[in-house]
mmCIF file of N, CA and C and ligand atoms in Angstrom:
data_model
loop_
_atom_site.group_PDB
_atom_site.id
_atom_site.type_symbol
_atom_site.label_atom_id
_atom_site.label_comp_id
_atom_site.label_asym_id
_atom_site.label_seq_id
_atom_site.Cartn_x
_atom_site.Cartn_y
_atom_site.Cartn_z
ATOM 1 N N MET K 1 0.829 -1.245 -0.167
ATOM 2 C CA MET K 1 0.082 -0.020 0.035
ATOM 3 C C MET K 1 0.943 1.202 -0.028
ATOM 4 N N ASP K 2 0.515 2.188 -0.633
ATOM 5 C CA ASP K 2 1.295 3.327 -0.919
ATOM 6 C C ASP K 2 0.794 4.556 -0.043
ATOM 7 N N ARG K 3 1.720 5.327 0.622
ATOM 8 C CA ARG K 3 1.305 6.396 1.518
ATOM 9 C C ARG K 3 0.296 7.268 0.641
ATOM 10 N N ARG K 4 0.443 7.336 -0.480
ATOM 11 C CA ARG K 4 -0.423 8.416 -1.133
ATOM 12 C C ARG K 4 -1.927 7.863 -1.240
ATOM 13 N N ASP K 5 -2.173 6.448 -1.045
ATOM 14 C CA ASP K 5 -3.356 6.016 -0.955
ATOM 15 C C ASP K 5 -4.105 6.568 0.351
ATOM 16 N N PHE K 6 -3.275 6.732 1.285
ATOM 17 C CA PHE K 6 -3.934 7.233 2.679
ATOM 18 C C PHE K 6 -4.362 8.742 2.654
ATOM 19 N N LEU K 7 -3.868 9.353 1.473
ATOM 20 C CA LEU K 7 -3.987 10.893 1.546
ATOM 21 C C LEU K 7 -5.299 10.966 0.623
ATOM 22 N N THR K 8 -6.117 10.228 0.314
ATOM 23 C CA THR K 8 -7.162 10.547 -0.272
ATOM 24 C C THR K 8 -8.477 10.889 0.382
ATOM 25 N N THR K 9 -8.564 10.955 1.715
ATOM 26 C CA THR K 9 -9.386 11.232 2.492
ATOM 27 C C THR K 9 -9.318 13.049 2.581
ATOM 28 N N SER K 10 -10.481 13.678 2.235
ATOM 29 C CA SER K 10 -10.480 15.147 2.167
ATOM 30 C C SER K 10 -11.134 15.524 3.495
ATOM 31 N N ALA K 11 -11.245 16.960 3.568
ATOM 32 C CA ALA K 11 -11.600 17.558 4.813
ATOM 33 C C ALA K 11 -12.889 18.127 4.310
ATOM 34 N N LEU K 12 -13.995 17.901 5.256
ATOM 35 C CA LEU K 12 -15.272 18.518 5.361
ATOM 36 C C LEU K 12 -14.964 20.082 5.745
ATOM 37 N N SER K 13 -15.821 20.848 5.030
ATOM 38 C CA SER K 13 -15.584 22.342 5.619
ATOM 39 C C SER K 13 -16.645 22.451 6.769
ATOM 40 N N ALA K 14 -16.394 23.218 7.555
ATOM 41 C CA ALA K 14 -17.317 23.348 8.786
ATOM 42 C C ALA K 14 -18.525 24.190 8.585
ATOM 43 N N ILE K 15 -19.635 23.804 9.185
ATOM 44 C CA ILE K 15 -20.793 24.425 8.848
ATOM 45 C C ILE K 15 -20.835 25.558 10.174
ATOM 46 N N GLY K 16 -20.471 26.646 9.871
ATOM 47 C CA GLY K 16 -20.500 27.724 11.038
ATOM 48 C C GLY K 16 -19.662 27.085 12.195
ATOM 49 N N ALA K 17 -20.108 27.144 13.291
ATOM 50 C CA ALA K 17 -19.478 26.645 14.429
ATOM 51 C C ALA K 17 -20.057 25.555 15.199
ATOM 52 N N THR K 18 -20.960 24.684 14.336
ATOM 53 C CA THR K 18 -21.820 23.656 14.844
ATOM 54 C C THR K 18 -21.159 22.305 14.650
ATOM 55 N N ALA K 19 -19.937 22.245 13.883
ATOM 56 C CA ALA K 19 -19.607 20.977 13.802
ATOM 57 C C ALA K 19 -17.977 20.779 14.080
ATOM 58 N N ALA K 20 -17.643 19.798 14.570
ATOM 59 C CA ALA K 20 -16.261 19.584 14.980
ATOM 60 C C ALA K 20 -15.557 18.617 13.721
ATOM 61 N N LEU K 21 -14.801 19.148 12.934
ATOM 62 C CA LEU K 21 -14.378 18.625 11.636
ATOM 63 C C LEU K 21 -12.799 18.736 11.536
ATOM 64 N N GLY K 22 -12.409 17.860 10.836
ATOM 65 C CA GLY K 22 -10.993 17.884 10.818
ATOM 66 C C GLY K 22 -10.537 17.042 9.652
ATOM 67 N N THR K 23 -9.172 16.702 9.337
ATOM 68 C CA THR K 23 -8.659 15.956 8.386
ATOM 69 C C THR K 23 -7.790 15.001 8.989
ATOM 70 N N THR K 24 -7.611 13.775 8.364
ATOM 71 C CA THR K 24 -6.832 12.784 9.023
ATOM 72 C C THR K 24 -5.892 12.044 7.790
ATOM 73 N N GLU K 25 -4.847 11.492 8.177
ATOM 74 C CA GLU K 25 -4.278 10.605 7.420
ATOM 75 C C GLU K 25 -4.614 9.213 8.109
ATOM 76 N N ALA K 26 -4.576 8.324 7.473
ATOM 77 C CA ALA K 26 -4.918 6.991 8.251
ATOM 78 C C ALA K 26 -3.953 6.567 9.083
ATOM 79 N N ALA K 27 -2.643 7.297 9.093
ATOM 80 C CA ALA K 27 -1.483 6.762 9.829
ATOM 81 C C ALA K 27 -2.017 7.519 11.217
ATOM 82 N N GLY K 28 -3.041 8.266 11.416
ATOM 83 C CA GLY K 28 -3.368 8.582 12.640
ATOM 84 C C GLY K 28 -3.054 10.175 12.965
ATOM 85 N N ALA K 29 -2.587 10.867 12.085
ATOM 86 C CA ALA K 29 -2.367 12.364 12.265
ATOM 87 C C ALA K 29 -3.606 12.969 12.244
ATOM 88 N N ALA K 30 -4.690 12.863 13.264
ATOM 89 C CA ALA K 30 -5.926 13.287 13.304
ATOM 90 C C ALA K 30 -5.719 14.882 13.634
ATOM 91 N N THR K 31 -6.424 15.636 12.934
ATOM 92 C CA THR K 31 -6.431 17.106 13.290
ATOM 93 C C THR K 31 -7.835 17.548 13.494
ATOM 94 N N ALA K 32 -8.307 18.337 14.458
ATOM 95 C CA ALA K 32 -9.635 18.499 14.484
ATOM 96 C C ALA K 32 -9.927 19.861 15.167
ATOM 97 N N GLU K 33 -10.674 20.727 14.789
ATOM 98 C CA GLU K 33 -11.098 21.810 15.438
ATOM 99 C C GLU K 33 -12.182 21.296 16.185
ATOM 100 N N ARG K 34 -12.196 21.573 17.526
ATOM 101 C CA ARG K 34 -13.611 21.127 18.345
ATOM 102 C C ARG K 34 -14.083 22.434 18.724
ATOM 103 N N THR K 35 -15.446 22.450 18.242
ATOM 104 C CA THR K 35 -16.280 23.473 18.724
ATOM 105 C C THR K 35 -17.484 22.754 19.364
ATOM 106 N N GLU K 36 -18.371 23.674 19.778
ATOM 107 C CA GLU K 36 -19.594 23.227 20.468
ATOM 108 C C GLU K 36 -20.581 22.469 19.297
ATOM 109 N N LEU K 37 -21.031 21.394 19.585
ATOM 110 C CA LEU K 37 -21.846 20.673 18.567
ATOM 111 C C LEU K 37 -23.255 20.894 18.951
ATOM 112 N N SER K 38 -24.046 21.000 17.931
ATOM 113 C CA SER K 38 -25.368 21.270 18.094
ATOM 114 C C SER K 38 -26.255 20.034 17.554
ATOM 115 N N HIS K 39 -27.186 19.604 18.119
ATOM 116 C CA HIS K 39 -27.966 18.565 17.677
ATOM 117 C C HIS K 39 -29.219 18.750 17.200
ATOM 118 N N THR K 40 -29.827 18.220 16.287
ATOM 119 C CA THR K 40 -31.076 18.319 15.550
ATOM 120 C C THR K 40 -31.772 16.927 15.648
ATOM 121 N N SER K 41 -33.033 16.812 15.076
ATOM 122 C CA SER K 41 -33.581 15.573 15.177
ATOM 123 C C SER K 41 -32.797 14.533 13.899
ATOM 124 N N ALA K 42 -32.182 15.359 13.064
ATOM 125 C CA ALA K 42 -31.398 14.469 12.192
ATOM 126 C C ALA K 42 -30.118 13.993 12.531
ATOM 127 N N GLY K 43 -29.735 14.447 13.796
ATOM 128 C CA GLY K 43 -28.485 14.100 14.313
ATOM 129 C C GLY K 43 -27.430 15.202 14.508
ATOM 130 N N THR K 44 -26.215 15.006 14.430
ATOM 131 C CA THR K 44 -25.245 15.967 14.705
ATOM 132 C C THR K 44 -24.776 16.516 13.241
ATOM 133 N N PRO K 45 -24.663 17.655 12.822
ATOM 134 C CA PRO K 45 -24.255 18.182 11.678
ATOM 135 C C PRO K 45 -22.594 17.843 11.522
ATOM 136 N N ILE K 46 -22.202 17.584 10.458
ATOM 137 C CA ILE K 46 -20.940 17.237 10.176
ATOM 138 C C ILE K 46 -20.143 17.906 9.102
ATOM 139 N N GLY K 47 -21.068 18.479 8.345
ATOM 140 C CA GLY K 47 -20.315 19.130 6.788
ATOM 141 C C GLY K 47 -21.215 19.025 5.808
ATOM 142 N N LYS K 48 -20.801 19.767 4.684
ATOM 143 C CA LYS K 48 -21.611 19.721 3.491
ATOM 144 C C LYS K 48 -21.499 18.368 2.671
ATOM 145 N N ALA K 49 -22.556 17.906 2.250
ATOM 146 C CA ALA K 49 -22.516 16.843 1.250
ATOM 147 C C ALA K 49 -21.449 16.890 0.154
ATOM 148 N N SER K 50 -21.375 18.083 -0.315
ATOM 149 C CA SER K 50 -20.721 18.240 -1.543
ATOM 150 C C SER K 50 -19.266 18.402 -1.271
ATOM 151 N N SER K 51 -18.930 18.239 0.050
ATOM 152 C CA SER K 51 -17.706 18.198 0.492
ATOM 153 C C SER K 51 -16.998 16.793 0.556
ATOM 154 N N VAL K 52 -17.858 15.957 0.311
ATOM 155 C CA VAL K 52 -17.447 14.462 0.112
ATOM 156 C C VAL K 52 -17.433 13.813 -1.275
ATOM 157 N N PRO K 53 -16.431 13.691 -1.793
ATOM 158 C CA PRO K 53 -16.222 13.254 -3.258
ATOM 159 C C PRO K 53 -16.904 11.827 -3.614
ATOM 160 N N VAL K 54 -17.626 11.638 -4.549
ATOM 161 C CA VAL K 54 -18.106 10.534 -5.200
ATOM 162 C C VAL K 54 -16.799 9.451 -5.099
ATOM 163 N N GLY K 55 -16.816 8.481 -4.559
ATOM 164 C CA GLY K 55 -15.866 7.528 -4.339
ATOM 165 C C GLY K 55 -14.651 7.906 -3.429
ATOM 166 N N GLY K 56 -14.989 8.828 -2.700
ATOM 167 C CA GLY K 56 -13.908 9.410 -1.812
ATOM 168 C C GLY K 56 -14.486 9.327 -0.389
ATOM 169 N N SER K 57 -13.801 10.130 0.490
ATOM 170 C CA SER K 57 -13.966 10.204 1.964
ATOM 171 C C SER K 57 -13.919 11.601 2.599
ATOM 172 N N ALA K 58 -14.395 11.708 3.691
ATOM 173 C CA ALA K 58 -13.881 12.784 4.514
ATOM 174 C C ALA K 58 -14.036 12.518 6.059
ATOM 175 N N THR K 59 -13.336 13.242 6.839
ATOM 176 C CA THR K 59 -13.136 12.905 8.267
ATOM 177 C C THR K 59 -14.016 13.872 9.106
ATOM 178 N N PHE K 60 -14.423 13.543 10.259
ATOM 179 C CA PHE K 60 -15.124 14.435 11.140
ATOM 180 C C PHE K 60 -15.037 13.864 12.582
ATOM 181 N N THR K 61 -15.402 14.745 13.437
ATOM 182 C CA THR K 61 -15.158 14.328 14.884
ATOM 183 C C THR K 61 -16.574 14.526 15.409
ATOM 184 N N VAL K 62 -17.284 13.723 16.271
ATOM 185 C CA VAL K 62 -18.436 13.915 16.805
ATOM 186 C C VAL K 62 -18.271 13.398 18.509
ATOM 187 N N ALA K 63 -18.423 14.510 19.362
ATOM 188 C CA ALA K 63 -18.443 14.177 20.807
ATOM 189 C C ALA K 63 -17.049 13.484 20.977
ATOM 190 N N GLY K 64 -16.053 14.021 20.311
ATOM 191 C CA GLY K 64 -14.601 13.455 20.706
ATOM 192 C C GLY K 64 -14.258 12.314 20.011
ATOM 193 N N LYS K 65 -15.071 11.644 19.098
ATOM 194 C CA LYS K 65 -14.901 10.505 18.622
ATOM 195 C C LYS K 65 -14.503 10.660 17.125
ATOM 196 N N PRO K 66 -13.526 10.131 16.529
ATOM 197 C CA PRO K 66 -13.336 10.372 15.049
ATOM 198 C C PRO K 66 -14.213 9.569 14.207
ATOM 199 N N GLY K 67 -14.573 10.223 13.077
ATOM 200 C CA GLY K 67 -15.552 9.339 12.217
ATOM 201 C C GLY K 67 -14.911 9.849 10.772
ATOM 202 N N ILE K 68 -15.379 8.694 9.889
ATOM 203 C CA ILE K 68 -15.180 9.039 8.364
ATOM 204 C C ILE K 68 -16.588 8.732 7.640
ATOM 205 N N VAL K 69 -16.714 9.722 6.697
ATOM 206 C CA VAL K 69 -17.905 9.543 5.933
ATOM 207 C C VAL K 69 -17.371 9.236 4.369
ATOM 208 N N LEU K 70 -18.040 8.459 3.761
ATOM 209 C CA LEU K 70 -17.744 8.151 2.280
ATOM 210 C C LEU K 70 -19.042 8.370 1.581
ATOM 211 N N GLN K 71 -18.715 8.409 0.179
ATOM 212 C CA GLN K 71 -19.726 8.549 -0.909
ATOM 213 C C GLN K 71 -19.489 7.404 -1.867
ATOM 214 N N PRO K 72 -19.610 6.297 -1.600
ATOM 215 C CA PRO K 72 -19.409 5.137 -2.583
ATOM 216 C C PRO K 72 -20.080 5.426 -4.016
ATOM 217 N N LYS K 73 -21.229 5.850 -4.094
ATOM 218 C CA LYS K 73 -21.899 6.209 -5.145
ATOM 219 C C LYS K 73 -22.555 7.483 -5.244
ATOM 220 N N ALA K 74 -22.895 8.164 -6.014
ATOM 221 C CA ALA K 74 -23.700 9.496 -5.991
ATOM 222 C C ALA K 74 -24.733 9.545 -5.346
ATOM 223 N N GLY K 75 -24.743 10.219 -4.265
ATOM 224 C CA GLY K 75 -25.955 10.456 -3.389
ATOM 225 C C GLY K 75 -26.232 9.343 -2.023
ATOM 226 N N GLN K 76 -25.142 8.376 -2.244
ATOM 227 C CA GLN K 76 -24.942 7.478 -1.115
ATOM 228 C C GLN K 76 -23.999 7.736 -0.186
ATOM 229 N N PHE K 77 -24.561 8.112 1.152
ATOM 230 C CA PHE K 77 -23.434 8.412 2.084
ATOM 231 C C PHE K 77 -23.489 7.359 3.097
ATOM 232 N N VAL K 78 -22.283 6.959 3.634
ATOM 233 C CA VAL K 78 -22.114 6.010 4.742
ATOM 234 C C VAL K 78 -21.190 6.641 5.748
ATOM 235 N N ALA K 79 -21.251 6.488 7.148
ATOM 236 C CA ALA K 79 -20.310 6.929 7.823
ATOM 237 C C ALA K 79 -19.893 5.987 9.172
ATOM 238 N N PHE K 80 -18.834 5.899 9.533
ATOM 239 C CA PHE K 80 -18.363 4.908 10.456
ATOM 240 C C PHE K 80 -17.494 5.579 11.494
ATOM 241 N N ASN K 81 -17.563 5.190 12.788
ATOM 242 C CA ASN K 81 -16.568 5.524 13.811
ATOM 243 C C ASN K 81 -15.377 4.989 13.119
ATOM 244 N N SER K 82 -14.208 5.802 13.095
ATOM 245 C CA SER K 82 -13.000 5.398 12.396
ATOM 246 C C SER K 82 -12.035 4.834 13.215
ATOM 247 N N THR K 83 -12.468 4.344 14.434
ATOM 248 C CA THR K 83 -11.608 3.602 15.463
ATOM 249 C C THR K 83 -11.622 2.335 15.158
ATOM 250 N N CYS K 84 -10.353 1.523 14.865
ATOM 251 C CA CYS K 84 -10.307 0.274 14.459
ATOM 252 C C CYS K 84 -10.833 -0.555 15.615
ATOM 253 N N THR K 85 -11.482 -1.655 15.349
ATOM 254 C CA THR K 85 -12.214 -2.508 16.225
ATOM 255 C C THR K 85 -11.133 -3.407 16.789
ATOM 256 N N HIS K 86 -10.026 -3.588 16.247
ATOM 257 C CA HIS K 86 -8.866 -4.384 16.840
ATOM 258 C C HIS K 86 -8.065 -3.819 18.113
ATOM 259 N N GLU K 87 -7.472 -2.867 17.827
ATOM 260 C CA GLU K 87 -6.702 -2.158 18.869
ATOM 261 C C GLU K 87 -6.778 -0.646 18.788
ATOM 262 N N GLY K 88 -7.797 -0.164 18.226
ATOM 263 C CA GLY K 88 -8.073 1.363 18.356
ATOM 264 C C GLY K 88 -7.115 2.476 17.524
ATOM 265 N N CYS K 89 -6.614 1.952 16.531
ATOM 266 C CA CYS K 89 -5.880 2.895 15.635
ATOM 267 C C CYS K 89 -7.015 3.433 14.629
ATOM 268 N N PRO K 90 -6.772 4.552 14.079
ATOM 269 C CA PRO K 90 -7.680 5.298 13.212
ATOM 270 C C PRO K 90 -7.564 4.617 11.631
ATOM 271 N N VAL K 91 -8.618 4.306 11.413
ATOM 272 C CA VAL K 91 -8.655 3.683 9.884
ATOM 273 C C VAL K 91 -8.820 4.825 8.915
ATOM 274 N N GLY K 92 -8.455 4.575 7.702
ATOM 275 C CA GLY K 92 -8.525 5.470 6.519
ATOM 276 C C GLY K 92 -9.080 4.751 5.450
ATOM 277 N N PHE K 93 -9.651 5.612 4.408
ATOM 278 C CA PHE K 93 -10.146 5.054 3.261
ATOM 279 C C PHE K 93 -9.011 5.049 2.178
ATOM 280 N N VAL K 94 -8.957 3.879 1.395
ATOM 281 C CA VAL K 94 -7.903 3.621 0.402
ATOM 282 C C VAL K 94 -8.764 3.566 -0.940
ATOM 283 N N ARG K 95 -8.853 4.633 -1.523
ATOM 284 C CA ARG K 95 -9.719 4.820 -2.874
ATOM 285 C C ARG K 95 -9.357 3.558 -3.980
ATOM 286 N N SER K 96 -8.178 3.420 -3.993
ATOM 287 C CA SER K 96 -7.854 2.219 -5.118
ATOM 288 C C SER K 96 -8.347 1.111 -4.841
ATOM 289 N N THR K 97 -8.624 0.722 -3.565
ATOM 290 C CA THR K 97 -9.149 -0.616 -3.235
ATOM 291 C C THR K 97 -10.484 -0.585 -2.755
ATOM 292 N N LYS K 98 -10.944 0.653 -2.474
ATOM 293 C CA LYS K 98 -12.186 0.888 -2.123
ATOM 294 C C LYS K 98 -12.650 0.112 -0.708
ATOM 295 N N LEU K 99 -11.302 0.143 0.167
ATOM 296 C CA LEU K 99 -11.533 -0.426 1.455
ATOM 297 C C LEU K 99 -11.074 0.513 2.560
ATOM 298 N N LEU K 100 -11.658 0.469 3.842
ATOM 299 C CA LEU K 100 -11.102 1.071 4.891
ATOM 300 C C LEU K 100 -10.033 0.207 5.536
ATOM 301 N N VAL K 101 -8.959 0.761 5.714
ATOM 302 C CA VAL K 101 -7.722 0.084 6.031
ATOM 303 C C VAL K 101 -6.894 0.777 7.295
ATOM 304 N N CYS K 102 -6.782 -0.235 8.148
ATOM 305 C CA CYS K 102 -6.041 0.249 9.521
ATOM 306 C C CYS K 102 -4.555 0.144 9.206
ATOM 307 N N PRO K 103 -3.870 1.156 9.492
ATOM 308 C CA PRO K 103 -2.417 1.156 9.355
ATOM 309 C C PRO K 103 -1.612 0.435 10.181
ATOM 310 N N CYS K 104 -2.134 -0.032 11.492
ATOM 311 C CA CYS K 104 -1.327 -0.530 12.676
ATOM 312 C C CYS K 104 -1.058 -2.115 12.251
ATOM 313 N N HIS K 105 -2.213 -2.981 11.848
ATOM 314 C CA HIS K 105 -2.163 -4.245 11.783
ATOM 315 C C HIS K 105 -2.897 -4.653 10.423
ATOM 316 N N HIS K 106 -3.150 -3.689 9.598
ATOM 317 C CA HIS K 106 -3.573 -3.924 8.106
ATOM 318 C C HIS K 106 -5.015 -4.651 8.218
ATOM 319 N N SER K 107 -5.777 -4.555 9.162
ATOM 320 C CA SER K 107 -7.344 -4.859 8.922
ATOM 321 C C SER K 107 -7.947 -4.062 8.020
ATOM 322 N N GLU K 108 -8.820 -4.773 7.221
ATOM 323 C CA GLU K 108 -9.488 -3.945 6.141
ATOM 324 C C GLU K 108 -11.137 -4.235 6.285
ATOM 325 N N PHE K 109 -11.757 -3.168 6.001
ATOM 326 C CA PHE K 109 -13.291 -3.091 6.350
ATOM 327 C C PHE K 109 -13.904 -2.773 5.085
ATOM 328 N N ASN K 110 -15.129 -3.200 4.726
ATOM 329 C CA ASN K 110 -15.887 -3.080 3.672
ATOM 330 C C ASN K 110 -16.440 -1.522 3.785
ATOM 331 N N GLU K 111 -16.206 -0.741 2.455
ATOM 332 C CA GLU K 111 -16.603 0.582 2.586
ATOM 333 C C GLU K 111 -18.120 1.051 2.797
ATOM 334 N N VAL K 112 -19.082 0.044 2.455
ATOM 335 C CA VAL K 112 -20.521 0.195 2.613
ATOM 336 C C VAL K 112 -20.928 -0.366 4.007
ATOM 337 N N THR K 113 -20.504 -1.481 4.222
ATOM 338 C CA THR K 113 -20.979 -2.035 5.541
ATOM 339 C C THR K 113 -20.175 -1.936 6.748
ATOM 340 N N GLY K 114 -18.814 -1.600 6.569
ATOM 341 C CA GLY K 114 -18.098 -1.799 7.586
ATOM 342 C C GLY K 114 -17.420 -2.924 8.212
ATOM 343 N N ALA K 115 -17.932 -4.000 7.575
ATOM 344 C CA ALA K 115 -17.710 -5.499 7.798
ATOM 345 C C ALA K 115 -16.194 -5.713 7.692
ATOM 346 N N VAL K 116 -15.666 -6.615 8.588
ATOM 347 C CA VAL K 116 -14.396 -7.098 8.427
ATOM 348 C C VAL K 116 -13.952 -7.781 6.899
ATOM 349 N N VAL K 117 -13.158 -7.225 6.245
ATOM 350 C CA VAL K 117 -12.720 -8.015 4.873
ATOM 351 C C VAL K 117 -11.534 -8.970 5.215
ATOM 352 N N ARG K 118 -10.683 -8.337 6.218
ATOM 353 C CA ARG K 118 -9.465 -9.020 6.590
ATOM 354 C C ARG K 118 -9.129 -8.578 8.019
ATOM 355 N N GLY K 119 -8.672 -9.570 8.823
ATOM 356 C CA GLY K 119 -8.393 -9.353 10.141
ATOM 357 C C GLY K 119 -6.913 -8.911 10.112
ATOM 358 N N PRO K 120 -6.536 -8.570 11.376
ATOM 359 C CA PRO K 120 -7.033 -9.342 12.675
ATOM 360 C C PRO K 120 -8.270 -8.758 13.394
ATOM 361 N N ALA K 121 -8.729 -7.660 12.977
ATOM 362 C CA ALA K 121 -9.924 -7.252 13.467
ATOM 363 C C ALA K 121 -11.024 -8.205 13.314
ATOM 364 N N GLN K 122 -11.801 -8.313 14.421
ATOM 365 C CA GLN K 122 -12.876 -9.389 14.372
ATOM 366 C C GLN K 122 -14.334 -8.794 14.362
ATOM 367 N N ARG K 123 -14.404 -7.403 14.511
ATOM 368 C CA ARG K 123 -15.851 -6.844 14.483
ATOM 369 C C ARG K 123 -15.607 -5.838 13.570
ATOM 370 N N ALA K 124 -16.797 -5.507 12.905
ATOM 371 C CA ALA K 124 -17.360 -4.457 12.099
ATOM 372 C C ALA K 124 -16.911 -2.944 12.757
ATOM 373 N N LEU K 125 -16.727 -1.972 11.877
ATOM 374 C CA LEU K 125 -16.610 -0.755 12.467
ATOM 375 C C LEU K 125 -17.975 -0.284 12.644
ATOM 376 N N ALA K 126 -18.117 0.532 13.696
ATOM 377 C CA ALA K 126 -19.524 0.975 14.328
ATOM 378 C C ALA K 126 -20.015 1.965 13.108
ATOM 379 N N LYS K 127 -21.243 1.801 12.808
ATOM 380 C CA LYS K 127 -21.565 2.639 11.748
ATOM 381 C C LYS K 127 -22.665 3.729 12.295
ATOM 382 N N PHE K 128 -22.629 4.878 11.587
ATOM 383 C CA PHE K 128 -23.559 5.927 11.950
ATOM 384 C C PHE K 128 -24.691 6.028 11.015
ATOM 385 N N THR K 129 -25.711 6.396 11.303
ATOM 386 C CA THR K 129 -26.836 6.700 10.409
ATOM 387 C C THR K 129 -26.723 8.298 9.772
ATOM 388 N N VAL K 130 -26.642 8.183 8.515
ATOM 389 C CA VAL K 130 -26.295 9.443 7.777
ATOM 390 C C VAL K 130 -27.488 10.019 7.233
ATOM 391 N N THR K 131 -28.029 11.274 7.559
ATOM 392 C CA THR K 131 -29.128 12.076 6.750
ATOM 393 C C THR K 131 -28.465 13.142 6.056
ATOM 394 N N VAL K 132 -29.080 13.435 4.949
ATOM 395 C CA VAL K 132 -28.736 14.498 4.237
ATOM 396 C C VAL K 132 -29.933 15.476 4.213
ATOM 397 N N VAL K 133 -29.921 16.731 4.805
ATOM 398 C CA VAL K 133 -30.776 17.779 4.861
ATOM 399 C C VAL K 133 -30.481 19.072 4.401
ATOM 400 N N LYS K 134 -30.992 19.471 3.063
ATOM 401 C CA LYS K 134 -30.688 20.772 2.292
ATOM 402 C C LYS K 134 -28.995 20.596 2.152
ATOM 403 N N GLY K 135 -28.686 19.561 1.780
ATOM 404 C CA GLY K 135 -27.181 19.436 1.446
ATOM 405 C C GLY K 135 -26.152 19.450 2.478
ATOM 406 N N GLU K 136 -26.832 19.318 3.589
ATOM 407 C CA GLU K 136 -25.901 19.199 4.856
ATOM 408 C C GLU K 136 -25.981 17.661 5.428
ATOM 409 N N LEU K 137 -24.720 17.211 5.906
ATOM 410 C CA LEU K 137 -24.657 15.828 6.440
ATOM 411 C C LEU K 137 -24.975 15.883 8.029
ATOM 412 N N TYR K 138 -25.921 14.820 8.451
ATOM 413 C CA TYR K 138 -25.993 14.671 9.824
ATOM 414 C C TYR K 138 -25.659 13.178 10.154
ATOM 415 N N VAL K 139 -25.246 13.088 11.385
ATOM 416 C CA VAL K 139 -24.979 11.644 11.695
ATOM 417 C C VAL K 139 -25.649 11.350 13.096
ATOM 418 N N LYS K 140 -25.990 10.047 13.357
ATOM 419 C CA LYS K 140 -26.516 9.838 14.841
ATOM 420 C C LYS K 140 -26.338 8.375 14.878
HETATM 421 S S1 LIG O 201 -5.360 -1.656 15.543
HETATM 422 FE FE1 LIG O 201 -6.280 -1.954 13.391
HETATM 423 S S2 LIG O 201 -5.577 -3.830 12.793
HETATM 424 FE FE2 LIG O 201 -4.833 -3.558 14.863
#
């Protein structure tokens, strides 16, 4: 796996001061500007849908927990807690293989379901419910 593969995750742009967003490299260099979260019935706002490229990903933080949102097909958004279920390293999306990959022990997860494709992880990534309201993404 090439380091550049891990750099395909883009950053969501913040919605005013309501979301805590950041960018990561799968190697774990997470950065996040933490601001007060606001909650709606759709969940917690994480950014603009247009900031997530088709076939790509973006990272966010909700309540101090790292997340990753993907758009596998146009208009289809999925989001996961990006903490690997093996020993807790942050997973990243590898566009060339369409897998979420952990840099620590190389577990791989399905980009749509979060299911383990290759261990040592035994459990799927925790999935968020994603809702799009007026072009904004919400998770809960
Ligand atoms: S922490 Fe992810 S595979 Fe070990």
